[in-house]
Each structure stands twice: as C-alpha cells, then as structure tokens.
Amino acid sequence: MKKGTSTLGLAGGTPLWQAARHLLVRRGEEYVACCTATLGTFGLDEIHDFRVSSRRLREALALFTPCYDRVAVRNCSREVRKVTRRLGSLRNLDESFLFFAALSENLDMSHRLALTPFLMSREAARASLLSQLERFLGERRPDRFLKRYWRRFSSPSLVNGPGGIDLFMPLRGFAETAMNEGHEGLLTLVAPARGVVDDEARHRLRIALKHYRYRFELFEPLADKRYGGVYRLIKQYQDTLGSLNDLSVFSDMVAAGLVSPPYVQGICAAIERKKQSLLKAFFRLLDRRPLDTVSFPFGE
C-alpha cells in the first residue's frame, strides 16, 4: 500500500483513533493532490478546488484536535491557512472580474465604459498574484508537506488523547456530537439572518454553514441514502448566501472608488436589483426548507 493512503472502511463502531487517522490522512492527500493540480495549470477550477480542499483540511484538523498534540495541529493549520488566504485573494479577483464583466453587458454604454479600466486592470493584477502564488507554493513542495503531515497525524496515541478524549470511543458518538453542535450553532443565526438589511448576520450564517458542510462531507461514510438530498440543500443555502455576500462586497468596491463618482449610483442600483432577487430566494428557502429540519442522516 502506498505510504499515506488508507483503505480503512469506516463504520459507526470504528474506534476514534482509527477514524481520526484515516480521515485526516485522506484530507491531507486531497489537499496535496489539489495543490499539484493547481501548480500544473493555475486554472480557475483547480484554484477553486484547492481552496476548498484547504478549508476542508483545516476543519478536519480543528475537529480532531483533541486526538493529537495541539501544537502540531496548530502549526499545520497555520501553514494551510496561509495557502487559503493566498488562494482567496486570487479567487476574489477572478470573481469580481467575472461579475463586473457580465454586469457591464446589461448596462448602457457610459456605465460600461466606466467599468472598462477596472476590467482591463484585472489581467495584470492576476498575472502578478499568480506569479506570487507559484513561487509561494513551489517553496513549500507538496511532497515535503505530505511527509511532514504523515509524521504528525498517522499515529494517534492509543491512550487518552491530549485533549482528554477517549480514543477508543465509537466514531458514531463523536460524529453525532460534532454534527449536533454544528447544527445548534446554525439555528442561533437564522433569526438575525432574516433581517432585510442585515448583511453581517447572513455573512455569519454563511460561515457557519460552510463549517457544517465540511463536517457533513467528512462523515459521509456514516450516512445512509438520504445524504445526497440533505447535502444538496445545505449547498443551496451556502451558494445563495455566498452570492449575497459577493454582491455586498462588489457594491462596496464600487462605492469605494472602483468607478468615477457619476457612475456609482447606476452601477450600485444594478447590483442592488440582483441582491433583492437573491434575498427573496433566500427567504423562500428559509420558509420552504427551514434549517431546523436539517440533520445528518446517520445510517443504522
């Protein structure tokens, strides 16, 4: 068997120490595979997948911290977070370009011309960020990262974990606690997110949903056939809230000097129309498929 690859079949009764080892190794391998793919192409899809894999890995590290030395977990998480931030800067640039390029097609000529300098500047800005990212990732060598990662996380202690957790407890119990905590956190954020003008509350709900979704994915081996439907609903919520957050960011960019003052109002109005349409969709989703009915579909 290739070093770093686990073929363990997870079940609810799998001891936590085995499950932690398997799930963390799998997340580490996915992260390195995405890093390698990004270094090969630097395409939009590869960068997006790499960024998501870095976040999935950090969520898994945070969840299984009680099973390992906290310093090792913290150091690894910090290393990965630096990558997430670099990728985030590039993603934000790409998303803003794609959005304003599409928006300009529905504006009159004067507003379209007002956006042209910004759109033209994105190509040069992206080239600079890509050069920095390539150098940054190259210095960290994916193969070396995986070796360090394997040393840190392939062998949990078989006594009580550093966090005082019973490493022989069944994975099912650990997963139920993790999913229940995540769900309870979501529900406290729903009421504030219903506020028509409360973008910050919806941003907090989006972040909580993102973490909940990564846990959902992590424990997929324990789910039954209902998993796909519930997962699609969570992703629909997250995508809707993500688009709303992007629109708020784009509107702030325009107001902060993206275009000359005479054109700010017209462009912000076009963004606001999109935002109001998405808000209605979000509120309908809350009414028709409320989050308090969502739960992880554990199998028997």
PDB file of C-alpha atoms in Angstrom:
ATOM      1  CA  MET A   1       0.000   0.000   0.000  1.00  0.00           C
ATOM      2  CA  LYS A   2       1.286   3.469  -0.904  1.00  0.00           C
ATOM      3  CA  LYS A   3       2.520   5.405   2.088  1.00  0.00           C
ATOM      4  CA  GLY A   4      -0.090   7.896   3.298  1.00  0.00           C
ATOM      5  CA  THR A   5      -3.002   6.036   1.714  1.00  0.00           C
ATOM      6  CA  SER A   6      -5.581   4.400   3.963  1.00  0.00           C
ATOM      7  CA  THR A   7      -8.083   1.817   2.768  1.00  0.00           C
ATOM      8  CA  LEU A   8      -9.926   1.550   6.080  1.00  0.00           C
ATOM      9  CA  GLY A   9     -13.682   1.102   5.683  1.00  0.00           C
ATOM     10  CA  LEU A  10     -15.240   3.419   8.241  1.00  0.00           C
ATOM     11  CA  ALA A  11     -18.307   2.438  10.253  1.00  0.00           C
ATOM     12  CA  GLY A  12     -20.108   3.829  13.260  1.00  0.00           C
ATOM     13  CA  GLY A  13     -18.247   1.443  15.557  1.00  0.00           C
ATOM     14  CA  THR A  14     -14.766   2.277  14.254  1.00  0.00           C
ATOM     15  CA  PRO A  15     -12.586   3.421  17.182  1.00  0.00           C
ATOM     16  CA  LEU A  16     -11.954   7.148  17.112  1.00  0.00           C
ATOM     17  CA  TRP A  17      -8.183   6.776  16.881  1.00  0.00           C
ATOM     18  CA  GLN A  18      -8.509   4.742  13.676  1.00  0.00           C
ATOM     19  CA  ALA A  19     -11.092   7.079  12.181  1.00  0.00           C
ATOM     20  CA  ALA A  20      -9.098  10.219  13.011  1.00  0.00           C
ATOM     21  CA  ARG A  21      -6.014   8.759  11.368  1.00  0.00           C
ATOM     22  CA  HIS A  22      -7.920   7.692   8.267  1.00  0.00           C
ATOM     23  CA  LEU A  23      -9.923  10.901   7.795  1.00  0.00           C
ATOM     24  CA  LEU A  24      -7.011  13.247   8.397  1.00  0.00           C
ATOM     25  CA  VAL A  25      -4.716  11.310   6.068  1.00  0.00           C
ATOM     26  CA  ARG A  26      -7.410  11.331   3.393  1.00  0.00           C
ATOM     27  CA  ARG A  27      -7.920  15.086   3.744  1.00  0.00           C
ATOM     28  CA  GLY A  28      -4.163  15.642   3.578  1.00  0.00           C
ATOM     29  CA  GLU A  29      -3.877  13.592   0.404  1.00  0.00           C
ATOM     30  CA  GLU A  30      -6.740  15.502  -1.220  1.00  0.00           C
ATOM     31  CA  TYR A  31      -5.073  18.789  -0.306  1.00  0.00           C
ATOM     32  CA  VAL A  32      -1.732  17.768  -1.828  1.00  0.00           C
ATOM     33  CA  ALA A  33      -3.434  16.400  -4.964  1.00  0.00           C
ATOM     34  CA  CYS A  34      -5.234  19.721  -5.441  1.00  0.00           C
ATOM     35  CA  CYS A  35      -2.003  21.629  -4.848  1.00  0.00           C
ATOM     36  CA  THR A  36      -0.254  19.560  -7.512  1.00  0.00           C
ATOM     37  CA  ALA A  37      -3.109  20.095  -9.976  1.00  0.00           C
ATOM     38  CA  THR A  38      -3.020  23.851  -9.345  1.00  0.00           C
ATOM     39  CA  LEU A  39       0.727  24.029  -9.915  1.00  0.00           C
ATOM     40  CA  GLY A  40       0.172  22.295 -13.236  1.00  0.00           C
ATOM     41  CA  THR A  41      -2.495  24.601 -14.671  1.00  0.00           C
ATOM     42  CA  PHE A  42      -3.439  27.509 -12.359  1.00  0.00           C
ATOM     43  CA  GLY A  43      -6.891  27.247 -13.907  1.00  0.00           C
ATOM     44  CA  LEU A  44      -9.990  28.714 -12.279  1.00  0.00           C
ATOM     45  CA  ASP A  45     -11.420  25.294 -11.395  1.00  0.00           C
ATOM     46  CA  GLU A  46      -8.134  23.993  -9.990  1.00  0.00           C
ATOM     47  CA  ILE A  47      -7.677  27.070  -7.820  1.00  0.00           C
ATOM     48  CA  HIS A  48     -11.253  26.795  -6.565  1.00  0.00           C
ATOM     49  CA  ASP A  49     -10.860  23.079  -5.741  1.00  0.00           C
ATOM     50  CA  PHE A  50      -7.545  23.722  -3.984  1.00  0.00           C
ATOM     51  CA  ARG A  51      -9.036  26.488  -1.876  1.00  0.00           C
ATOM     52  CA  VAL A  52     -11.960  24.298  -0.847  1.00  0.00           C
ATOM     53  CA  SER A  53      -9.635  21.390  -0.028  1.00  0.00           C
ATOM     54  CA  SER A  54      -7.546  23.659   2.198  1.00  0.00           C
ATOM     55  CA  ARG A  55     -10.652  24.650   4.127  1.00  0.00           C
ATOM     56  CA  ARG A  56     -11.822  21.056   4.411  1.00  0.00           C
ATOM     57  CA  LEU A  57      -8.446  20.095   5.800  1.00  0.00           C
ATOM     58  CA  ARG A  58      -8.500  22.883   8.370  1.00  0.00           C
ATOM     59  CA  GLU A  59     -11.995  21.877   9.506  1.00  0.00           C
ATOM     60  CA  ALA A  60     -10.868  18.268   9.940  1.00  0.00           C
ATOM     61  CA  LEU A  61      -7.805  19.385  11.888  1.00  0.00           C
ATOM     62  CA  ALA A  62      -9.937  21.541  14.177  1.00  0.00           C
ATOM     63  CA  LEU A  63     -12.418  18.718  14.754  1.00  0.00           C
ATOM     64  CA  PHE A  64      -9.792  16.111  15.624  1.00  0.00           C
ATOM     65  CA  THR A  65      -7.536  18.406  17.661  1.00  0.00           C
ATOM     66  CA  PRO A  66      -8.361  16.522  20.919  1.00  0.00           C
ATOM     67  CA  CYS A  67      -6.824  13.373  19.412  1.00  0.00           C
ATOM     68  CA  TYR A  68      -3.383  14.874  18.733  1.00  0.00           C
ATOM     69  CA  ASP A  69      -0.723  17.164  20.074  1.00  0.00           C
ATOM     70  CA  ARG A  70      -2.250  20.624  19.950  1.00  0.00           C
ATOM     71  CA  VAL A  71       0.977  22.315  18.898  1.00  0.00           C
ATOM     72  CA  ALA A  72       1.315  20.007  15.886  1.00  0.00           C
ATOM     73  CA  VAL A  73      -2.288  20.663  14.874  1.00  0.00           C
ATOM     74  CA  ARG A  74      -1.932  24.416  15.329  1.00  0.00           C
ATOM     75  CA  ASN A  75       1.278  24.600  13.294  1.00  0.00           C
ATOM     76  CA  CYS A  76      -0.197  22.588  10.442  1.00  0.00           C
ATOM     77  CA  SER A  77      -3.426  24.584  10.431  1.00  0.00           C
ATOM     78  CA  ARG A  78      -1.498  27.856  10.318  1.00  0.00           C
ATOM     79  CA  GLU A  79       0.554  26.617   7.394  1.00  0.00           C
ATOM     80  CA  VAL A  80      -2.562  25.647   5.460  1.00  0.00           C
ATOM     81  CA  ARG A  81      -4.342  28.888   6.384  1.00  0.00           C
ATOM     82  CA  LYS A  82      -1.589  30.870   4.654  1.00  0.00           C
ATOM     83  CA  VAL A  83      -2.352  28.951   1.483  1.00  0.00           C
ATOM     84  CA  THR A  84      -6.100  29.524   1.900  1.00  0.00           C
ATOM     85  CA  ARG A  85      -5.554  33.261   2.139  1.00  0.00           C
ATOM     86  CA  ARG A  86      -3.346  33.384  -0.946  1.00  0.00           C
ATOM     87  CA  LEU A  87      -5.891  31.427  -2.914  1.00  0.00           C
ATOM     88  CA  GLY A  88      -8.676  33.626  -1.547  1.00  0.00           C
ATOM     89  CA  SER A  89      -7.047  36.775  -2.902  1.00  0.00           C
ATOM     90  CA  LEU A  90      -6.882  35.221  -6.346  1.00  0.00           C
ATOM     91  CA  ARG A  91     -10.434  33.895  -6.136  1.00  0.00           C
ATOM     92  CA  ASN A  92     -11.772  37.309  -5.119  1.00  0.00           C
ATOM     93  CA  LEU A  93     -10.048  38.936  -8.063  1.00  0.00           C
ATOM     94  CA  ASP A  94     -11.399  36.352 -10.506  1.00  0.00           C
ATOM     95  CA  GLU A  95     -14.930  36.531  -9.125  1.00  0.00           C
ATOM     96  CA  SER A  96     -15.010  40.326  -9.257  1.00  0.00           C
ATOM     97  CA  PHE A  97     -13.812  40.308 -12.863  1.00  0.00           C
ATOM     98  CA  LEU A  98     -16.381  37.720 -13.944  1.00  0.00           C
ATOM     99  CA  PHE A  99     -19.184  39.537 -12.150  1.00  0.00           C
ATOM    100  CA  PHE A 100     -18.466  43.022 -13.473  1.00  0.00           C
ATOM    101  CA  ALA A 101     -17.779  41.713 -16.985  1.00  0.00           C
ATOM    102  CA  ALA A 102     -21.227  40.082 -17.003  1.00  0.00           C
ATOM    103  CA  LEU A 103     -22.867  43.094 -15.358  1.00  0.00           C
ATOM    104  CA  SER A 104     -21.440  45.510 -17.926  1.00  0.00           C
ATOM    105  CA  GLU A 105     -23.250  43.674 -20.728  1.00  0.00           C
ATOM    106  CA  ASN A 106     -26.562  44.852 -19.249  1.00  0.00           C
ATOM    107  CA  LEU A 107     -25.522  48.469 -18.669  1.00  0.00           C
ATOM    108  CA  ASP A 108     -25.695  51.417 -21.025  1.00  0.00           C
ATOM    109  CA  MET A 109     -22.567  52.438 -22.898  1.00  0.00           C
ATOM    110  CA  SER A 110     -21.480  55.163 -20.483  1.00  0.00           C
ATOM    111  CA  HIS A 111     -21.599  52.852 -17.456  1.00  0.00           C
ATOM    112  CA  ARG A 112     -19.952  50.093 -19.458  1.00  0.00           C
ATOM    113  CA  LEU A 113     -17.078  52.406 -20.332  1.00  0.00           C
ATOM    114  CA  ALA A 114     -16.798  53.440 -16.678  1.00  0.00           C
ATOM    115  CA  LEU A 115     -16.090  49.814 -15.778  1.00  0.00           C
ATOM    116  CA  THR A 116     -13.573  49.253 -18.570  1.00  0.00           C
ATOM    117  CA  PRO A 117     -10.433  50.495 -16.725  1.00  0.00           C
ATOM    118  CA  PHE A 118     -11.179  48.153 -13.827  1.00  0.00           C
ATOM    119  CA  LEU A 119     -11.726  45.167 -16.109  1.00  0.00           C
ATOM    120  CA  MET A 120      -8.548  45.899 -18.029  1.00  0.00           C
ATOM    121  CA  SER A 121      -6.531  46.143 -14.822  1.00  0.00           C
ATOM    122  CA  ARG A 122      -7.573  42.650 -13.672  1.00  0.00           C
ATOM    123  CA  GLU A 123      -5.419  40.794 -16.178  1.00  0.00           C
ATOM    124  CA  ALA A 124      -2.221  42.450 -14.958  1.00  0.00           C
ATOM    125  CA  ALA A 125      -3.256  42.047 -11.335  1.00  0.00           C
ATOM    126  CA  ARG A 126      -3.978  38.357 -11.846  1.00  0.00           C
ATOM    127  CA  ALA A 127      -0.616  37.763 -13.514  1.00  0.00           C
ATOM    128  CA  SER A 128       1.123  39.306 -10.512  1.00  0.00           C
ATOM    129  CA  LEU A 129      -0.869  37.225  -7.998  1.00  0.00           C
ATOM    130  CA  LEU A 130      -0.271  34.054  -9.990  1.00  0.00           C
ATOM    131  CA  SER A 131       3.474  34.668 -10.025  1.00  0.00           C
ATOM    132  CA  GLN A 132       3.479  35.177  -6.263  1.00  0.00           C
ATOM    133  CA  LEU A 133       1.333  32.088  -5.700  1.00  0.00           C
ATOM    134  CA  GLU A 134       3.504  29.878  -7.904  1.00  0.00           C
ATOM    135  CA  ARG A 135       6.623  30.936  -6.012  1.00  0.00           C
ATOM    136  CA  PHE A 136       4.862  30.558  -2.641  1.00  0.00           C
ATOM    137  CA  LEU A 137       3.598  27.033  -3.386  1.00  0.00           C
ATOM    138  CA  GLY A 138       6.848  25.962  -5.023  1.00  0.00           C
ATOM    139  CA  GLU A 139       8.791  26.825  -1.884  1.00  0.00           C
ATOM    140  CA  ARG A 140       6.535  24.561   0.169  1.00  0.00           C
ATOM    141  CA  ARG A 141       6.890  21.458  -2.046  1.00  0.00           C
ATOM    142  CA  PRO A 142       3.698  19.328  -1.854  1.00  0.00           C
ATOM    143  CA  ASP A 143       5.713  16.123  -1.443  1.00  0.00           C
ATOM    144  CA  ARG A 144       7.531  17.512   1.591  1.00  0.00           C
ATOM    145  CA  PHE A 145       4.269  18.758   3.099  1.00  0.00           C
ATOM    146  CA  LEU A 146       2.759  15.269   2.819  1.00  0.00           C
ATOM    147  CA  LYS A 147       5.769  13.666   4.528  1.00  0.00           C
ATOM    148  CA  ARG A 148       5.552  16.111   7.429  1.00  0.00           C
ATOM    149  CA  TYR A 149       1.804  15.667   7.581  1.00  0.00           C
ATOM    150  CA  TRP A 150       2.094  11.885   7.644  1.00  0.00           C
ATOM    151  CA  ARG A 151       4.582  12.031  10.527  1.00  0.00           C
ATOM    152  CA  ARG A 152       2.288  14.278  12.541  1.00  0.00           C
ATOM    153  CA  PHE A 153      -1.058  12.577  12.063  1.00  0.00           C
ATOM    154  CA  SER A 154      -0.689   8.950  11.056  1.00  0.00           C
ATOM    155  CA  SER A 155      -0.251   7.651  14.603  1.00  0.00           C
ATOM    156  CA  PRO A 156      -2.546   8.999  17.342  1.00  0.00           C
ATOM    157  CA  SER A 157      -1.750   7.944  20.883  1.00  0.00           C
ATOM    158  CA  LEU A 158      -3.622   4.832  21.996  1.00  0.00           C
ATOM    159  CA  VAL A 159      -4.010   6.211  25.477  1.00  0.00           C
ATOM    160  CA  ASN A 160      -6.383   9.123  26.137  1.00  0.00           C
ATOM    161  CA  GLY A 161      -5.822  11.883  23.603  1.00  0.00           C
ATOM    162  CA  PRO A 162      -4.047  15.087  24.645  1.00  0.00           C
ATOM    163  CA  GLY A 163      -7.486  16.699  24.846  1.00  0.00           C
ATOM    164  CA  GLY A 164      -8.649  14.109  27.365  1.00  0.00           C
ATOM    165  CA  ILE A 165     -10.863  12.358  24.839  1.00  0.00           C
ATOM    166  CA  ASP A 166     -11.377   8.581  24.823  1.00  0.00           C
ATOM    167  CA  LEU A 167      -9.672   7.464  21.608  1.00  0.00           C
ATOM    168  CA  PHE A 168     -11.465   4.097  21.746  1.00  0.00           C
ATOM    169  CA  MET A 169     -14.930   5.645  21.692  1.00  0.00           C
ATOM    170  CA  PRO A 170     -17.006   4.744  18.577  1.00  0.00           C
ATOM    171  CA  LEU A 171     -16.793   7.216  15.714  1.00  0.00           C
ATOM    172  CA  ARG A 172     -20.604   7.419  15.617  1.00  0.00           C
ATOM    173  CA  GLY A 173     -20.785   9.044  19.046  1.00  0.00           C
ATOM    174  CA  PHE A 174     -18.035  11.522  18.221  1.00  0.00           C
ATOM    175  CA  ALA A 175     -19.689  12.397  14.890  1.00  0.00           C
ATOM    176  CA  GLU A 176     -23.135  12.850  16.443  1.00  0.00           C
ATOM    177  CA  THR A 177     -21.752  15.320  18.952  1.00  0.00           C
ATOM    178  CA  ALA A 178     -19.886  17.242  16.254  1.00  0.00           C
ATOM    179  CA  MET A 179     -22.897  17.456  13.947  1.00  0.00           C
ATOM    180  CA  ASN A 180     -25.308  18.401  16.739  1.00  0.00           C
ATOM    181  CA  GLU A 181     -23.015  21.207  17.908  1.00  0.00           C
ATOM    182  CA  GLY A 182     -22.698  22.497  14.370  1.00  0.00           C
ATOM    183  CA  HIS A 183     -26.460  22.386  13.819  1.00  0.00           C
ATOM    184  CA  GLU A 184     -27.233  24.156  17.079  1.00  0.00           C
ATOM    185  CA  GLY A 185     -24.801  26.894  16.080  1.00  0.00           C
ATOM    186  CA  LEU A 186     -26.612  27.335  12.760  1.00  0.00           C
ATOM    187  CA  LEU A 187     -30.020  27.699  14.358  1.00  0.00           C
ATOM    188  CA  THR A 188     -28.916  30.584  16.598  1.00  0.00           C
ATOM    189  CA  LEU A 189     -28.007  32.546  13.447  1.00  0.00           C
ATOM    190  CA  VAL A 190     -31.181  32.026  11.415  1.00  0.00           C
ATOM    191  CA  ALA A 191     -33.416  34.653  13.035  1.00  0.00           C
ATOM    192  CA  PRO A 192     -30.888  37.511  12.662  1.00  0.00           C
ATOM    193  CA  ALA A 193     -30.262  36.474   9.038  1.00  0.00           C
ATOM    194  CA  ARG A 194     -33.923  37.181   8.243  1.00  0.00           C
ATOM    195  CA  GLY A 195     -33.306  40.904   8.674  1.00  0.00           C
ATOM    196  CA  VAL A 196     -33.706  42.547   5.265  1.00  0.00           C
ATOM    197  CA  VAL A 197     -30.684  44.819   5.677  1.00  0.00           C
ATOM    198  CA  ASP A 198     -28.565  42.660   7.985  1.00  0.00           C
ATOM    199  CA  ASP A 199     -25.799  41.555   5.607  1.00  0.00           C
ATOM    200  CA  GLU A 200     -23.434  40.851   8.506  1.00  0.00           C
ATOM    201  CA  ALA A 201     -25.868  38.355  10.076  1.00  0.00           C
ATOM    202  CA  ARG A 202     -26.179  36.495   6.781  1.00  0.00           C
ATOM    203  CA  HIS A 203     -22.403  36.502   6.473  1.00  0.00           C
ATOM    204  CA  ARG A 204     -22.130  34.820   9.889  1.00  0.00           C
ATOM    205  CA  LEU A 205     -24.707  32.219   8.874  1.00  0.00           C
ATOM    206  CA  ARG A 206     -22.795  31.582   5.642  1.00  0.00           C
ATOM    207  CA  ILE A 207     -19.575  30.914   7.572  1.00  0.00           C
ATOM    208  CA  ALA A 208     -21.361  28.568   9.981  1.00  0.00           C
ATOM    209  CA  LEU A 209     -22.963  26.700   7.069  1.00  0.00           C
ATOM    210  CA  LYS A 210     -19.587  26.327   5.431  1.00  0.00           C
ATOM    211  CA  HIS A 211     -18.125  24.637   8.517  1.00  0.00           C
ATOM    212  CA  TYR A 212     -21.240  22.494   8.890  1.00  0.00           C
ATOM    213  CA  ARG A 213     -20.992  21.385   5.270  1.00  0.00           C
ATOM    214  CA  TYR A 214     -17.334  20.372   5.680  1.00  0.00           C
ATOM    215  CA  ARG A 215     -18.273  18.238   8.681  1.00  0.00           C
ATOM    216  CA  PHE A 216     -21.129  16.777   6.666  1.00  0.00           C
ATOM    217  CA  GLU A 217     -18.662  15.753   3.957  1.00  0.00           C
ATOM    218  CA  LEU A 218     -16.188  14.367   6.458  1.00  0.00           C
ATOM    219  CA  PHE A 219     -18.692  11.944   7.966  1.00  0.00           C
ATOM    220  CA  GLU A 220     -20.305  10.878   4.681  1.00  0.00           C
ATOM    221  CA  PRO A 221     -19.176   7.226   5.184  1.00  0.00           C
ATOM    222  CA  LEU A 222     -21.596   7.044   8.133  1.00  0.00           C
ATOM    223  CA  ALA A 223     -24.622   8.317   6.190  1.00  0.00           C
ATOM    224  CA  ASP A 224     -27.491   6.487   4.548  1.00  0.00           C
ATOM    225  CA  LYS A 225     -29.155   7.123   1.169  1.00  0.00           C
ATOM    226  CA  ARG A 226     -30.709  10.406   2.360  1.00  0.00           C
ATOM    227  CA  TYR A 227     -27.277  12.037   2.347  1.00  0.00           C
ATOM    228  CA  GLY A 228     -27.401  13.399  -1.210  1.00  0.00           C
ATOM    229  CA  GLY A 229     -30.671  15.251  -0.787  1.00  0.00           C
ATOM    230  CA  VAL A 230     -29.741  16.862   2.530  1.00  0.00           C
ATOM    231  CA  TYR A 231     -26.292  17.765   1.239  1.00  0.00           C
ATOM    232  CA  ARG A 232     -27.746  19.489  -1.831  1.00  0.00           C
ATOM    233  CA  LEU A 233     -29.990  21.579   0.420  1.00  0.00           C
ATOM    234  CA  ILE A 234     -27.043  22.685   2.568  1.00  0.00           C
ATOM    235  CA  LYS A 235     -25.083  23.585  -0.546  1.00  0.00           C
ATOM    236  CA  GLN A 236     -28.047  25.531  -1.919  1.00  0.00           C
ATOM    237  CA  TYR A 237     -28.137  27.583   1.261  1.00  0.00           C
ATOM    238  CA  GLN A 238     -24.400  28.140   1.182  1.00  0.00           C
ATOM    239  CA  ASP A 239     -24.345  29.094  -2.511  1.00  0.00           C
ATOM    240  CA  THR A 240     -27.202  31.562  -2.073  1.00  0.00           C
ATOM    241  CA  LEU A 241     -25.591  33.196   0.940  1.00  0.00           C
ATOM    242  CA  GLY A 242     -22.213  33.205  -0.807  1.00  0.00           C
ATOM    243  CA  SER A 243     -23.670  35.069  -3.783  1.00  0.00           C
ATOM    244  CA  LEU A 244     -25.343  37.571  -1.459  1.00  0.00           C
ATOM    245  CA  ASN A 245     -22.047  38.168   0.311  1.00  0.00           C
ATOM    246  CA  ASP A 246     -20.268  38.675  -3.019  1.00  0.00           C
ATOM    247  CA  LEU A 247     -22.846  41.256  -4.083  1.00  0.00           C
ATOM    248  CA  SER A 248     -22.314  43.201  -0.853  1.00  0.00           C
ATOM    249  CA  VAL A 249     -18.551  43.143  -1.434  1.00  0.00           C
ATOM    250  CA  PHE A 250     -18.934  44.249  -5.058  1.00  0.00           C
ATOM    251  CA  SER A 251     -21.236  47.094  -4.075  1.00  0.00           C
ATOM    252  CA  ASP A 252     -18.690  48.275  -1.501  1.00  0.00           C
ATOM    253  CA  MET A 253     -15.975  48.138  -4.167  1.00  0.00           C
ATOM    254  CA  VAL A 254     -17.978  50.448  -6.419  1.00  0.00           C
ATOM    255  CA  ALA A 255     -18.747  52.864  -3.580  1.00  0.00           C
ATOM    256  CA  ALA A 256     -15.076  52.880  -2.542  1.00  0.00           C
ATOM    257  CA  GLY A 257     -13.856  54.211  -5.883  1.00  0.00           C
ATOM    258  CA  LEU A 258     -13.974  51.369  -8.374  1.00  0.00           C
ATOM    259  CA  VAL A 259     -15.550  53.752 -10.884  1.00  0.00           C
ATOM    260  CA  SER A 260     -15.757  57.519 -11.154  1.00  0.00           C
ATOM    261  CA  PRO A 261     -18.463  59.187  -8.978  1.00  0.00           C
ATOM    262  CA  PRO A 262     -21.030  59.972 -11.726  1.00  0.00           C
ATOM    263  CA  TYR A 263     -21.476  56.246 -12.405  1.00  0.00           C
ATOM    264  CA  VAL A 264     -21.524  54.868  -8.868  1.00  0.00           C
ATOM    265  CA  GLN A 265     -25.267  55.202  -8.346  1.00  0.00           C
ATOM    266  CA  GLY A 266     -26.226  53.475 -11.592  1.00  0.00           C
ATOM    267  CA  ILE A 267     -23.894  50.523 -11.085  1.00  0.00           C
ATOM    268  CA  CYS A 268     -24.827  50.105  -7.416  1.00  0.00           C
ATOM    269  CA  ALA A 269     -28.505  50.145  -8.422  1.00  0.00           C
ATOM    270  CA  ALA A 270     -27.885  47.289 -10.872  1.00  0.00           C
ATOM    271  CA  ILE A 271     -26.137  45.303  -8.139  1.00  0.00           C
ATOM    272  CA  GLU A 272     -28.945  46.044  -5.679  1.00  0.00           C
ATOM    273  CA  ARG A 273     -31.563  44.642  -8.061  1.00  0.00           C
ATOM    274  CA  LYS A 274     -29.645  41.370  -8.209  1.00  0.00           C
ATOM    275  CA  LYS A 275     -29.280  41.372  -4.456  1.00  0.00           C
ATOM    276  CA  GLN A 276     -33.012  41.874  -3.833  1.00  0.00           C
ATOM    277  CA  SER A 277     -33.828  38.976  -6.146  1.00  0.00           C
ATOM    278  CA  LEU A 278     -31.410  36.711  -4.259  1.00  0.00           C
ATOM    279  CA  LEU A 279     -32.764  37.857  -0.896  1.00  0.00           C
ATOM    280  CA  LYS A 280     -36.257  36.805  -1.929  1.00  0.00           C
ATOM    281  CA  ALA A 281     -34.891  33.413  -2.964  1.00  0.00           C
ATOM    282  CA  PHE A 282     -33.120  33.062   0.392  1.00  0.00           C
ATOM    283  CA  PHE A 283     -36.232  33.942   2.391  1.00  0.00           C
ATOM    284  CA  ARG A 284     -38.303  31.478   0.342  1.00  0.00           C
ATOM    285  CA  LEU A 285     -35.719  28.802   1.068  1.00  0.00           C
ATOM    286  CA  LEU A 286     -35.920  29.507   4.795  1.00  0.00           C
ATOM    287  CA  ASP A 287     -39.710  29.172   4.686  1.00  0.00           C
ATOM    288  CA  ARG A 288     -39.920  26.076   2.468  1.00  0.00           C
ATOM    289  CA  ARG A 289     -36.869  24.128   3.646  1.00  0.00           C
ATOM    290  CA  PRO A 290     -36.057  25.510   7.123  1.00  0.00           C
ATOM    291  CA  LEU A 291     -32.684  24.706   8.600  1.00  0.00           C
ATOM    292  CA  ASP A 292     -34.206  23.349  11.805  1.00  0.00           C
ATOM    293  CA  THR A 293     -35.378  20.335   9.769  1.00  0.00           C
ATOM    294  CA  VAL A 294     -31.840  19.569   8.569  1.00  0.00           C
ATOM    295  CA  SER A 295     -29.888  16.829  10.300  1.00  0.00           C
ATOM    296  CA  PHE A 296     -27.114  14.439   9.371  1.00  0.00           C
ATOM    297  CA  PRO A 297     -28.696  11.204   8.045  1.00  0.00           C
ATOM    298  CA  PHE A 298     -26.802   8.622  10.054  1.00  0.00           C
ATOM    299  CA  GLY A 299     -27.287   5.050   8.848  1.00  0.00           C
ATOM    300  CA  GLU A 300     -28.223   2.191  11.128  1.00  0.00           C
TER     301      GLU A 300
END
